[in-house]
Structures are given as structure tokens and as C-alpha cells.
Amino acid sequence: MRILLTNDDGIHAEGLAALERIAACLSDDVWICAPEYEQSGAGRALTLADPIRVRRLDARRFSTTGTPTDCVLMGLNTLVEGKRPDLVLSGVNRGANLAEDVTMSGTVAGAIEAMALGVPGIALSQMGFYEPDASYAPAEAFAPGIIKALLEAGWADDVVMNINFPNGEVASITEVEVTRQGFRDAHIRHAEKRTDLRGRDYYWMGFRQERSKPAEGTDLRALYEGRISVTPLHIDLTHMPSVRALKAVLGGVPPKL
């Protein structure tokens, strides 16, 4: 099995090194194409107005000036030589990718781009990096077995798998749960106003470390309670109840005032 790795934390990220060790448990044919610099929050951004520079670091390792989406596109279609990869793994992200955050995650976007190009994609994220004891040990311990089980089970061509690992001692993590995407009941994103040394204001975007009260069965609830979360994500964002309701109001000749 040929595997392509990417991430949004950059080519030198510790999480990418952890992902290499995870992939090595599954295959000896592993390629890497990752951003030169951190691209957290890039979502599915595609570089269109600027050239993308590629640096070949060794036979199977590339970095680019592009986004995670660019990296997967170029890795699958241009940079990997010979047979196309059978699987794309994206991560291991420094921090969880849960609930509504998956729509802006560069890590999840890497897996989505793989899916869009006809290759199974899995995003992996490690919770806990606002805590002093955080490490990638849980992801490294459990990801190989979970990925193997997912590959054996298979999944729909238009779905990506989003795996999140809780923080803590490996021995304390005893459960994995297949979950649905949650939605926070608290607004945790904010812009903090600061002042530079010349007296000019600037803003730093960030997240408040506040926990919501998520429902049973959600990715949030699983992580909060110390379980590994595996969420099948679908790129179709259509809300079908609204489609059915609006068909009674709109359709045929456009309405006029």
C-alpha cells in the first residue's frame, strides 16, 4: 500500500513526524508532501493567484509554499512518482479538529482533497496541547490499529474519516467511539486586541479554552470523556429538511415583488 502524508502544521511539525511513525506501521511505501510553513485554519484554500514553489527534501519528501489542499493535489497528481497513492493521511494535527471547526481545518481539508481526487482520506488530530503533559503518544499508540480496521471495513467514496485522540496516559484511554459531528453551544473564537512597540493596534485570532455541553454521540462528548472519536464526514452540506420545506415556496417561475 502506498501512502501519502500531509498536514497543516508544516513540514517540520512534530505531529508529522508522529504520522510518519504511524504510517510506517502500515506500509514501507510512504511519501510526504506538506506545507513549508504552518497553514492552520486554511480550510480548503487553493493557491490560484501566486506560484507554488516545491522543495524536494529527499526521495519521497516534498514541501511546498502552498496549502494542505495544494499539497495533496500536487502529491497525488504530480510529485509522487509511479503508482498513485492508495491512501492519504493528514495530520497528526496539534490540537483537536471537532464540531464546526472541521470546516476551517487544513488537516481535514487535506483528507477532503484526497477524497475529491478519488483516494481515501483520513484526518488525524491530537487533543490537549494547551495542557503541559500533552504529547502525540495516544495517536501513535492507537492510530495504526484504527486505520487498519477502517481500511478493512471500507467506507463510501464521498466520505472522509476524521479521527481525534484524547489527551492523557495511553493506559487510561480504553474506548473508541464512532461519532457524529457536534456543534458547540459557546463561541470560543475571538480576536484579542494588542499594541505593537510603535503604538499601533493589531489583532491576534485565537480560541478560548471553554467547553460546551455536547450531546451524547458527538465528537465533542467523546473527547471530553476520554474516548477516541471517529467521525465519517460528508462534503455534501445540503440541509434536506430545508430543501423539502422550500420546495413548497420556491420552484418554477421566479417570484417578483
Backbone as a ProteinNet text record, in pm:
[ID]
protein_1_A
[PRIMARY]
MRILLTNDDGIHAEGLAALERIAACLSDDVWICAPEYEQSGAGRALTLADPIRVRRLDARRFSTTGTPTDCVLMGLNTLVEGKRPDLVLSGVNRGANLAEDVTMSGTVAGAIEAMALGVPGIALSQMGFYEPDASYAPAEAFAPGIIKALLEAGWADDVVMNINFPNGEVASITEVEVTRQGFRDAHIRHAEKRTDLRGRDYYWMGFRQERSKPAEGTDLRALYEGRISVTPLHIDLTHMPSVRALKAVLGGVPPKL
[TERTIARY]
85.2	0	88.4	60.9	133.6	53.8	118.9	52.2	116.5	33	78.9	40.7	137.3	113.3	114.9	28.6	31.1	-10.8	-12.5	-61.7	-86.5	-124.4	-135.1	-43	32.9	126	265.4	288	415.2	505.5	598.8	685.5	771.7	800.9	887.9	809.7	679.6	596.7	619.7	613.8	626.9	514.2	396.4	283.5	304.4	375	404.4	504.5	600.6	694.2	620.1	521.9	439.8	361.2	309	232.5	321.4	446.2	539	555.2	566.7	581.2	453.7	338.7	211.5	205.3	236.4	230.1	328.3	444	544.1	494.4	394.9	333.9	243.6	206.1	111	174.3	286.2	345.8	491.4	571.1	706.9	717.5	602.2	597.7	522.7	593.4	531.7	595.5	511.1	553.4	497.6	563.6	521	519.7	410.5	403.6	327.7	398	339.6	379.5	304.5	337.8	472.8	541.3	668.9	647.4	534.9	503.8	365.3	338.3	208.9	93.6	-9.8	-128.3	-255.9	-246.1	-363.5	-477.6	-598	-714.8	-729.1	-646.3	-652.3	-774.7	-839.2	-953.5	-916.7	-1008.1	-983.5	-924.8	-853.9	-795.6	-703.8	-714.6	-633	-556.5	-427.8	-345.9	-365.1	-422.2	-451.8	-382.4	-354.2	-301	-149.2	-85	59.8	117.1	243.5	306.6	330.3	336.3	368.2	510.2	594.9	731.8	739.5	816.1	830.7	976.7	1000	1134.6	1139.4	1230.9	1245.3	1351.1	1307.6	1396.1	1467.7	1403.7	1468.6	1383.5	1411.9	1347.7	1196.4	1140.9	995	936.2	1009.3	962.4	970.9	855.5	847.7	782	823.3	749.9	710.8	600.9	556.1	517.8	511.9	465.5	312.9	247	101.5	31.6	-97.4	-185	-188.5	-252.4	-269.5	-341.3	-441.2	-511.4	-416.7	-335.3	-234.6	-141.7	-99.6	-2.9	-60.1	-184.7	-246	-266.1	-314.3	-333	-201.9	-95.9	32.5	95.5	78.5	132.9	71.4	-61.2	-130.3	-110.2	-110	-111.9	23.7	121.9	246.5	373	380	508.3	538.9	439	462.9	486.7	597.6	637.4	584.4	541.7	492.9	348.4	320.5	184	125.9	-1.3	-69.6	-89.1	-80.6	-104.9	-244.6	-252.9	-378.9	-453.8	-383.4	-440.5	-368.2	-444.2	-385.8	-416.8	-312.5	-327.1	-285.9	-369.4	-344.7	-335.1	-223.7	-205	-61.2	-40	-134.9	-141.4	-260.6	-274.6	-243.3	-183.2	-154	-279.3	-365.7	-495.2	-606.8	-721.3	-834.6	-899.2	-964.3	-1047.4	-1186.8	-1273.6	-1404.6	-1514.9	-1637.2	-1757	-1744.5	-1787.8	-1789.9	-1649.8	-1547.4	-1410.9	-1363.3	-1426.6	-1379.4	-1392	-1480.9	-1499.4	-1385.4	-1305.4	-1192.9	-1058.3	-1060.5	-937.5	-858.6	-732.1	-645.8	-617.7	-616.3	-594.8	-708.2	-830.8	-946.3	-950.5	-913.2	-913.3	-820.4	-707.4	-617.3	-683.9	-759	-832	-944.4	-1011.2	-1119.9	-1067	-951.9	-895.9	-861.4	-810.2	-783.8	-911.6	-1018	-1147.3	-1195.8	-1181.1	-1226.1	-1149.3	-1026.6	-943.7	-949	-1040.8	-1063.7	-977.1	-915.5	-830	-885.7	-897	-946.8	-860.8	-926.5	-856	-896.1	-797.1	-820.1	-747.2	-818.5	-759.2	-738.1	-623.8	-591.4	-549.2	-603.9	-574.6	-558	-467.9	-438.8	-479.8	-570.9	-620	-515.2	-523.7	-453.7	-334.1	-305.7	-180.5	-186.7	-294.8	-297.3	-267	-234.4	-203	-55.9	10.9	156.2	202.7	115.3	157.2	119	81.8	33.3	144.8	107.4	201.3	121.5	193.7	130	122.6	154.9	157.6	24.6	-90.7	-217.1	-239.9	-213.2	-230.4	-138.8	-13.4	80.5	42.7	-13.1	-48	-169	-268.3	-395.6	-424.1	-360.3	-393.4	-368.5	-256.3	-235	-346.5	-390.9	-497.6	-630.3	-661.5	-788	-787.1	-677.1	-668.6	-682.7	-614.8	-623.7	-767.6	-837.1	-976.5	-1065.7	-1042.7	-1121.6	-1098.3	-973.8	-944.2	-1006.5	-1007.7	-1069.6	-1220.5	-1281.5	-1427	-1467.2	-1383.8	-1415.7	-1519.6	-1532.6	-1634.2	-1667	-1773	-1821.7	-1717.4	-1718.6	-1620.4	-1630.4	-1747.9	-1765.8	-1759.1	-1690.3	-1677.8	-1530.2	-1494.3	-1361	-1375.3	-1271.6	-1272.4	-1194.8	-1255.5	-1193.9	-1172.7	-1045.7	-1012.8	-950.4	-1001.6	-946.8	-910.7	-792.2	-742	-743.1	-795.9	-794.4	-654.3	-632.8	-506.2	-507.8	-391.8	-382.2	-287.3	-266.2	-183.5	-247.8	-165	-217	-298.7	-252.6	-322.1	-461.1	-483.6	-614.3	-716.4	-674.6	-765.5	-808.5	-932.3	-977.8	-1091.6	-1139.8	-1255.1	-1237.6	-1293.5	-1307.7	-1455.8	-1504.1	-1646.7	-1664.3	-1752.4	-1792.2	-1896.2	-1869.1	-1949	-2004.4	-2091.3	-2137.7	-2073.1	-2071.8	-2015.8	-2103.2	-2041.1	-2115.6	-2116.4	-2172.9	-2175.6	-2171.4	-2076.4	-2058.4	-2172	-2201	-2300.8	-2233.2	-2103.2	-2029.3	-1943.4	-1928.6	-1845.2	-1703.6	-1611.9	-1477.5	-1375	-1408	-1313.9	-1325.4	-1213	-1215.7	-1089.3	-1093	-977.1	-932.1	-805.8	-751.7	-676.9	-714.1	-650.2	-519.9	-413.2	-283	-223.4	-111.7	-45.5	102.1	154.3	294.8	381.8	514.6	607.4	604.8	536	518.9	383.3	311.6	183.8	67	86.4	-20.5	-93.2	-223.7	-305.7	-297.4	-302.4	-317.4	-400.8	-441.1	-529.9	-472.2	-488.9	-442.3	-562.8	-588.5	-702.1	-668.3	-765.3	-740.1	-868.7	-853.3	-965.2	-965.3	-1080.9	-1095	-1107.1	-1042.7	-1047.7	-1170.8	-1286	-1413.7	-1480.4	-1534.5	-1602.5	-1753.4	-1815.4	-1960.6	-2020.6	-2149.5	-2218.7	-2277.8	-2196.3	-2239.6	-2328.4	-2405.8	-2496.8	-2420.2	-2483.7	-2428	-2411.5	-2306.5	-2284.8	-2208.2	-2171.5	-2098.5	-1948	-1873.2	-1727.4	-1679.9	-1742.4	-1705.4	-1720.5	-1835.8	-1863.7	-1763.3	-1733.2	-1638.5	-1502.4	-1451.5	-1319.5	-1320.6	-1426.3	-1434.8	-1432.2	-1487.9	-1495.6	-1383.5	-1281.5	-1162.2	-1166.2	-1259.9	-1267.6	-1211.9	-1157.6	-1116.3	-1241.8	-1245.3	-1361.4	-1327.3	-1412.6	-1400.7	-1530.3	-1520.8	-1639.8	-1632.1	-1726	-1733.3	-1793.7	-1720.8	-1765.8	-1802.4	-1909.4	-1962.2	-1950.8	-1902.1	-1881.1	-2012	-2118.1	-2248	-2305.5	-2309.9	-2356.9	-2505.9	-2575	-2716.6	-2799.8	-2888.8	-2981.2	-3114	-3136.2	-3250.4	-3386.5	-3405.9	-3536.6	-3570	-3468.9	-3494	-3525.3	-3457.7	-3487.7	-3634.1	-3678.2	-3817.3	-3915.8	-3885.9	-3975.7	-3981.2	-3866.8	-3862.1	-3923.5	-3930.3	-3992.6	-4139.9	-4200.4	-4339.5	-4352.1	-4240.5	-4241.4	-4177.4	-4071.1	-3994.6	-3989.5	-3998.4	-3994.9	-4074.5	-4025.3	-4093	-4056.4	-4156.4	-4134	-4083.6	-3972.7	-3920.3	-4023.8	-4037.3	-4133.8	-4085.5	-4178.3	-4146.4	-4214.7	-4154.7	-4218	-4339.2
-119.9	0	124.4	215.3	341.4	449.5	522.2	621.8	758.2	861.4	999.6	1068.6	1138.3	1212.3	1361.9	1434.6	1580	1631	1763	1822.8	1971	2043.1	2188.6	2260	2185.1	2244.7	2264.2	2215	2238.4	2116.8	2119.5	2005.4	1965.8	2060.3	2031.1	2002.3	1987.6	1970	1833.7	1832.4	1707	1610.4	1664.9	1579.2	1504.9	1566.6	1498.2	1385.1	1408.1	1300.9	1185.3	1217.7	1112.7	1038	1111	1047.8	956.2	994.4	906.5	773.6	780.5	656	572.5	638.8	568	498.6	573.3	517.4	402.4	409.2	303.4	171	175.6	52.5	-13.6	60.9	12.8	-16.3	50.6	38.4	83.9	32.5	83.5	171.1	207	291.8	420	511.1	631.3	754.6	844.3	970.4	1086	1200.3	1317.7	1440	1516.2	1648.3	1738.8	1832.3	1915.7	2060.9	2152.9	2295.2	2329.2	2422.3	2470.7	2539.2	2610.5	2684.2	2644	2677.3	2640.5	2701.6	2620	2662.8	2631.7	2636.6	2608.7	2703.6	2648.9	2730	2761.6	2699.3	2729.9	2670.8	2571.8	2507.7	2448.9	2459.5	2403.2	2506.2	2604.1	2708.1	2647	2699.1	2656.9	2779	2766.2	2879.3	2901.4	3015	3045	3170.2	3266.4	3395	3405.5	3302.3	3302.8	3169.5	3167.3	3039.7	2956.6	2826.4	2736	2684.4	2707.9	2659.2	2524.4	2432.2	2297.9	2273.7	2217.6	2182.2	2031.4	1962.2	1818	1796.7	1741.5	1725.4	1591.4	1489.8	1362.5	1290.1	1163.8	1094.2	1095.2	1086.2	1077.2	1188.9	1297.7	1405.2	1538.9	1609.4	1739.4	1840	1964.7	2074.2	2173.2	2243.1	2342.9	2470.9	2579.1	2706.5	2714.2	2607.6	2606.8	2559.2	2540.2	2496.6	2344.3	2286.3	2141.3	2088	2160.8	2119.5	2117.4	2222.4	2224.5	2103.8	2073.7	1965.1	1831.1	1804.8	1677.2	1671.7	1780.4	1787.1	1760	1826	1809.8	1674.6	1629.6	1499.3	1387.7	1387.9	1280.9	1289.1	1411	1425.9	1454.1	1499.6	1546.2	1489.5	1494	1471.2	1325.8	1248.2	1106.4	1033.7	965.7	902	759.7	720.9	584.6	570.3	461.9	429.7	538.7	569.2	668.9	614.6	700.9	654.2	593.3	495.3	427.8	493.7	577.9	636.4	766.8	866	990.3	1003.1	1025.3	1053.8	1198.4	1274	1415.6	1440.5	1497.9	1522.6	1491.8	1444.4	1448.9	1592.9	1652.3	1792.7	1819.2	1934.5	1979.3	2045.6	1965.4	2011.9	1939.9	1929.5	1856.4	1932.8	1859.7	1917.6	1857.6	1932	1882.3	1979.1	1925.3	2007.6	2099.8	2226.4	2318.1	2354.6	2328	2361.9	2281.3	2167.9	2084.9	2158.1	2256.7	2327.3	2423.7	2460.2	2550.7	2481.2	2355	2282.2	2249.1	2287.7	2246.3	2097.4	2039.3	1895	1817.6	1853.2	1786.5	1815	1935.5	1971.2	1881.2	1842.4	1752.1	1619.7	1567.4	1442.1	1461.3	1575.5	1602.1	1611.6	1675.7	1686.6	1548	1460.9	1323.8	1258.3	1269.3	1212	1268.4	1401	1463.8	1411.7	1366.1	1314.4	1162.2	1101.8	958.7	868.6	924.6	846.4	856.2	746.3	753.9	847.4	928.7	1025.3	1012.7	1022.6	1016	1133.4	1210.9	1319.4	1272.4	1306.6	1265.3	1387.8	1400.3	1515.5	1470.4	1537.2	1504	1619.3	1592.6	1692.4	1720.4	1839	1857.9	1948.5	2020.2	2094.3	2228	2254	2365.6	2316.6	2188	2127.5	2088	2098.4	2078.3	1936.9	1837.4	1697.7	1644.5	1732.2	1686.7	1621.1	1517.9	1453.1	1382.3	1330.3	1254.1	1104.8	1067.6	925.6	855.1	913.4	843.9	818.3	918.6	899.9	789.6	791.5	690	550.1	541.1	410.3	348.8	431.5	377.5	394.6	490.5	517.2	398.8	327.4	218.4	114.6	72.7	-27.2	24.1	151.4	209.3	224.7	273.3	288.6	153.2	51.7	-82.3	-132.9	-112.5	-156.3	-82.1	48.6	127.7	80.5	55.3	10.1	-125.3	-211.4	-342.9	-331.5	-238.5	-220	-145.3	-47.3	36	142.1	241.3	344.5	406.9	485	543.4	634.3	641.4	720.4	869.6	918	1060.6	1096.9	1015.6	1034.3	1035.7	1120.7	1116	1081.5	1021.4	984.5	1087.9	1135.6	1234.2	1169.6	1145	1077.2	1177.4	1183.5	1269.4	1184.6	1211.7	1136.1	1222.9	1171.4	1249.1	1256.9	1356.8	1368.6	1279.6	1234.9	1153.6	1037.7	966.5	846.8	744	677.4	578.5	471.9	428.3	322.7	365.3	497	545.8	557	542.4	553	412.1	379.7	241.1	223.7	333.9	322.3	406.6	356.5	432.7	436.3	549.2	564.2	623.3	565	624.3	731.2	854.3	967.9	1046.9	1141	1237.8	1372.1	1460.8	1593.7	1672.1	1729.3	1810.1	1957	2038.2	2183.2	2247.8	2337.8	2397.6	2493.5	2499.9	2596.4	2721.4	2735.2	2853.1	2902.8	3035.5	3093.8	3107.1	3024	3021.5	3097.5	3132.5	3207.2	3356.5	3422.2	3564.8	3630.7	3763.8	3842.5	3924.8	3906.4	3981.6	4103.1	4219.4	4343.7	4363.4	4393.2	4418.8	4545.1	4590.4	4710.4	4680.4	4718.2	4691.1	4800.7	4789	4881.3	5021.7	5037.6	5170.4	5230.4	5165.4	5217.1	5189.6	5100.4	5068.5	4942.9	4946.5	4831.9	4720.7	4597.7	4482.3	4378.1	4274.2	4173.6	4034.4	3949.1	3811.1	3719.8	3638.5	3547.1	3426.5	3378.1	3261.9	3198.1	3104	3026.3	3033.7	3058.8	3047.5	2899.9	2861.7	2721.9	2698.7	2703.1	2681.6	2557.9	2474.6	2353.9	2374.6	2322.7	2328.3	2206.5	2190.2	2074.9	1992.7	1915.7	1846.1	1726.1	1690.2	1575.6	1444.6	1339.6	1204.8	1171.8	1099.4	1054.9	1149.9	1268.9	1366.8	1351.1	1405	1402.8	1477.7	1591.8	1668.7	1587.8	1523.6	1448	1334.2	1264.5	1153.7	1201.6	1309.2	1359.7	1410.7	1482	1534	1420.7	1306.2	1193.5	1091.8	1130.3	1048.7	935.6	942.8	838.6	890.1	798.8	831.8	847.7	951.3	979.2	952	874.7	850.1	898.5	1004.3	1064.7	1058	988.5	992.7	1127.3	1203.5	1334.7	1331.6	1403.7	1406.5	1548.9	1567.6	1702.2	1769.3	1693.4	1750	1823.7	1957.4	2038.7	2072.9	2013.1	2043.7	2003.1	2094.3	2064.3	2021	1890	1837.5	1880.2	1892	1941	2079.2	2167.3	2299.2	2289.2	2197.9	2177.2	2139	2042.8	1996.3	2107.1	2186.4	2294.9	2404.8	2439.9	2549.3	2513.1	2384.8	2343.7	2385.1	2402.1	2446.7	2596.5	2669.5	2814.3	2859.7	2793.6	2831.1	2716.6	2748.5	2646.4	2696.8	2667.9	2715.7	2859.5	2940.5	3080.6	3158.1	3235	3311.6	3413.8	3429.7	3529.4	3671.9	3765.5	3906.9	3987.1	4102.5	4192.2	4260.4
0	0	0	-90.7	-99.3	-27.3	63	146.2	124.3	107.7	102.7	232.9	293.3	417.3	389.7	460	456.7	593.6	610.5	735.6	711.5	819.5	806.8	904.8	984.5	1080.8	1022.4	901.7	835.2	831.7	739.3	711.4	830.5	920.7	1034.3	1163.1	1154.8	1274.2	1340.3	1473.6	1548.5	1512.6	1485.8	1450.9	1320.5	1225.6	1100.1	1123.5	1210.4	1246.4	1311.3	1397.1	1458.5	1351.4	1252.6	1145.3	1061.3	1041.9	970.8	1044.1	1176.3	1253.4	1247.5	1247.2	1233.7	1097.1	992.1	856.7	838.9	906.3	894.7	951	1038.7	1091.3	987.6	883.8	784.2	649.1	618.9	486.6	490.3	397	380.3	255.4	198.6	79.3	115.2	183.4	238.2	175.6	125.1	65.3	147.5	139.4	216.9	126.2	133.9	70.5	166.2	228.2	333.3	312.7	372.2	356.6	419.9	358.6	413	547.1	560.6	682.6	732.6	858.9	918.4	839.5	817.5	742.4	821.2	954.1	1036.5	1001	992.3	959.7	812.7	728.4	585.4	517.9	582.5	521.4	385.7	288.3	155.4	59.3	113.7	28.7	-75.8	-197.5	-310.8	-360.1	-382.5	-426.1	-575.8	-612.3	-752.7	-803.3	-715.6	-760	-747	-691.2	-673.1	-718.8	-759.4	-793.5	-667.3	-684	-573	-593.5	-495.8	-500.2	-430.1	-487.3	-430.9	-396.9	-278.8	-237.3	-212.7	-277.4	-257.1	-149.4	-35.3	79	78.6	24.9	-4.5	-107.7	-132	-243.9	-236.6	-116.5	-101.8	-15.5	1.8	90.2	17.1	12.7	-52.2	42.7	32.9	95.8	-12	10.7	-86	-14.1	-89	-34	-32.9	-71.8	-81.1	44.6	31.7	139.5	145.9	249.9	251.6	127.8	79.2	-42	-161.3	-174.8	-281	-270.3	-148	-127.4	-170.4	-135.8	-174	-325.5	-382.5	-527.3	-600.6	-558.2	-624.7	-594.4	-469.7	-435.5	-516.6	-526.6	-598.6	-749.3	-803.6	-949.2	-1013.1	-932.8	-992.9	-927.7	-795.7	-728.7	-697.8	-659.4	-630.6	-763	-771	-896.1	-905	-1023.7	-1043.7	-1000	-929.2	-888.7	-798.6	-820.6	-738.5	-596.9	-494.4	-358.1	-341.5	-251.4	-221	-106.1	-29.7	91.4	121.9	170.4	219.8	368	447.8	590.8	614.1	685.3	709.4	859.2	905.2	1048.2	1089.2	1209.9	1319.9	1367.3	1366.4	1399.2	1545.3	1570.3	1707.2	1763.4	1823.5	1871.1	1799.3	1865.5	1809.3	1695.1	1605.3	1499.3	1514.1	1579.2	1620.5	1580.1	1577.1	1561.9	1441.1	1455.7	1341.2	1292.7	1374.1	1332.9	1212.8	1185.1	1073.6	940.6	931.9	804.8	775.5	875.8	853	871.3	907.8	937.5	811.7	807.9	698.6	702.1	822	835.6	769.5	803.7	743.3	593.3	553.3	410.8	330.4	389.2	319.2	287.5	383.7	361	259.9	264.9	170.3	27.1	8.9	-126	-180.2	-93.4	-136.8	-186.3	-107.1	-144.5	-277.4	-295.6	-419.4	-540.5	-517.5	-626.1	-636.4	-562.7	-576.7	-490.6	-384.9	-296	-153.8	-80.8	57.3	142	224.2	308.3	454.2	542.6	686.6	751.3	833	910.3	1053.7	1112.3	1248.7	1329.2	1450.1	1535.1	1679.5	1750.7	1890	1980.8	2071.2	2165.9	2273.9	2336.9	2463	2463.9	2356.1	2355	2427.4	2497.9	2591.2	2733.2	2745.2	2874.1	2875.8	2991.4	2995.6	2964.6	2982.9	2962.4	2824.7	2732.3	2602	2521.2	2447	2355.7	2247.8	2148.6	2041.8	2073.9	2196	2232.6	2209.6	2246.7	2219.3	2069.9	1986.6	1841.9	1790.7	1834.1	1786.7	1834.2	1954.7	2009.7	1940.3	1906.9	1861.3	1712.5	1647.9	1507.2	1415.2	1424.8	1329.1	1329.5	1447.7	1456	1405	1436	1390	1237.8	1183.1	1037.4	969	1021.5	963	964.6	1077	1086.5	988.8	972.9	878.2	735.4	700.3	564.5	535.9	634.2	615.1	601.4	675.7	668.5	541.7	501.3	385.7	420	332.7	351	216.2	213.1	88	24.7	-107.8	-181.7	-152.6	-109.8	-86	62.8	140.7	284.9	322.1	420	479.5	626.9	682.8	823.4	904.9	1011.3	1099.5	1235.7	1271.1	1396	1492.6	1614.9	1719.4	1840.4	1894.6	2008.9	2133.6	2245.2	2369.6	2427.7	2511.5	2582	2705.9	2746.8	2868.2	2850.1	2958.3	2952.3	2860.2	2781.4	2686.8	2758.7	2875.7	2950.3	2996.5	3007.3	3054.8	2943	2817.5	2702.5	2664.3	2691.8	2676.3	2577.5	2518.1	2428.3	2302.7	2193.7	2070.3	2036.6	1986.8	1956.2	1816.5	1738.2	1610.7	1642.4	1604.2	1648.6	1530.8	1561.2	1463.3	1495.3	1399	1418.2	1514.4	1615.4	1711.2	1671.7	1762.2	1742.4	1879.9	1899.6	2032.1	2067.6	2197.3	2243.4	2301	2278.4	2322.8	2207.1	2197.1	2092.4	2146.4	2095.6	2153.1	2069.5	1945.9	1863.9	1895.4	1903.8	1933.3	1881.4	1869.4	1829.4	1949.7	1988.4	2101.4	2050.1	2100.6	2058.5	2134.9	2061.1	2122.1	2059.9	2116.4	2067.2	2044.6	1926.4	1899.7	1961	1945.3	2009.8	1950.5	1837.3	1779.7	1814.2	1903	1947.9	1855.9	1757.4	1662.1	1706.3	1691.1	1730.5	1627.2	1673.7	1586.2	1660.7	1591.5	1649.9	1629	1729.8	1723.1	1741.1	1637.9	1643.4	1729.1	1804.9	1889.1	1938.5	2031.4	2083.8	2236.3	2292.3	2437.1	2474.7	2582.4	2625.3	2712.8	2648	2716.8	2658.1	2744.6	2697.6	2695.4	2591.4	2580.7	2650.2	2635	2694.1	2579.2	2512.4	2390.9	2418.5	2319.6	2331.2	2321.9	2371.7	2357.8	2209.8	2180.1	2043.9	1956	2008.5	1928.8	1949.8	1853.7	1864.7	1988.5	2018.2	2136.2	2264	2279.4	2402	2419.9	2311.9	2320.7	2369.4	2311.6	2351.5	2494	2532.6	2669.3	2771.4	2733.6	2826.8	2806.3	2730	2720.2	2620	2523.5	2421.6	2289.1	2210.4	2074.8	1989.5	1908.2	1823.3	1677.6	1611.5	1467.7	1403	1321.4	1262	1110.1	1044.9	898.4	855.4	777.7	733.8	586.3	553.6	417.8	366.7	246.1	194.2	152.4	134.6	97.5	218.3	211.5	323.6	313.2	217.2	197.1	318.2	362.6	471.8	410.2	404.4	330.3	385.6	518.5	565.4	509.1	495.7	438.4	288.8	219.3	77.4	60.2	139.6	127.7	163.2	267.5	307.8	202.6	144.2	47.9	-86	-116.9	-243.1	-248.9	-131.7	-128.2	-153.4	-146.4	-160.5	-290.9	-331.1	-449.4	-548.1	-675.2	-779.4	-899	-1017.8	-1137.7	-1167.6	-1197.7	-1233.7	-1112.8	-1125	-1012	-963.4	-832.2	-780	-803.1	-815.9	-832.6	-725	-692	-596.9	-658
[MASK]
+++++++++++++++++++++++++++++++++++++++++++++++++++++++++++++++++++++++++++++++++++++++++++++++++++++++++++++++++++++++++++++++++++++++++++++++++++++++++++++++++++++++++++++++++++++++++++++++++++++++++++++++++++++++++++++++++++++++++++++++++++++++++++++++++

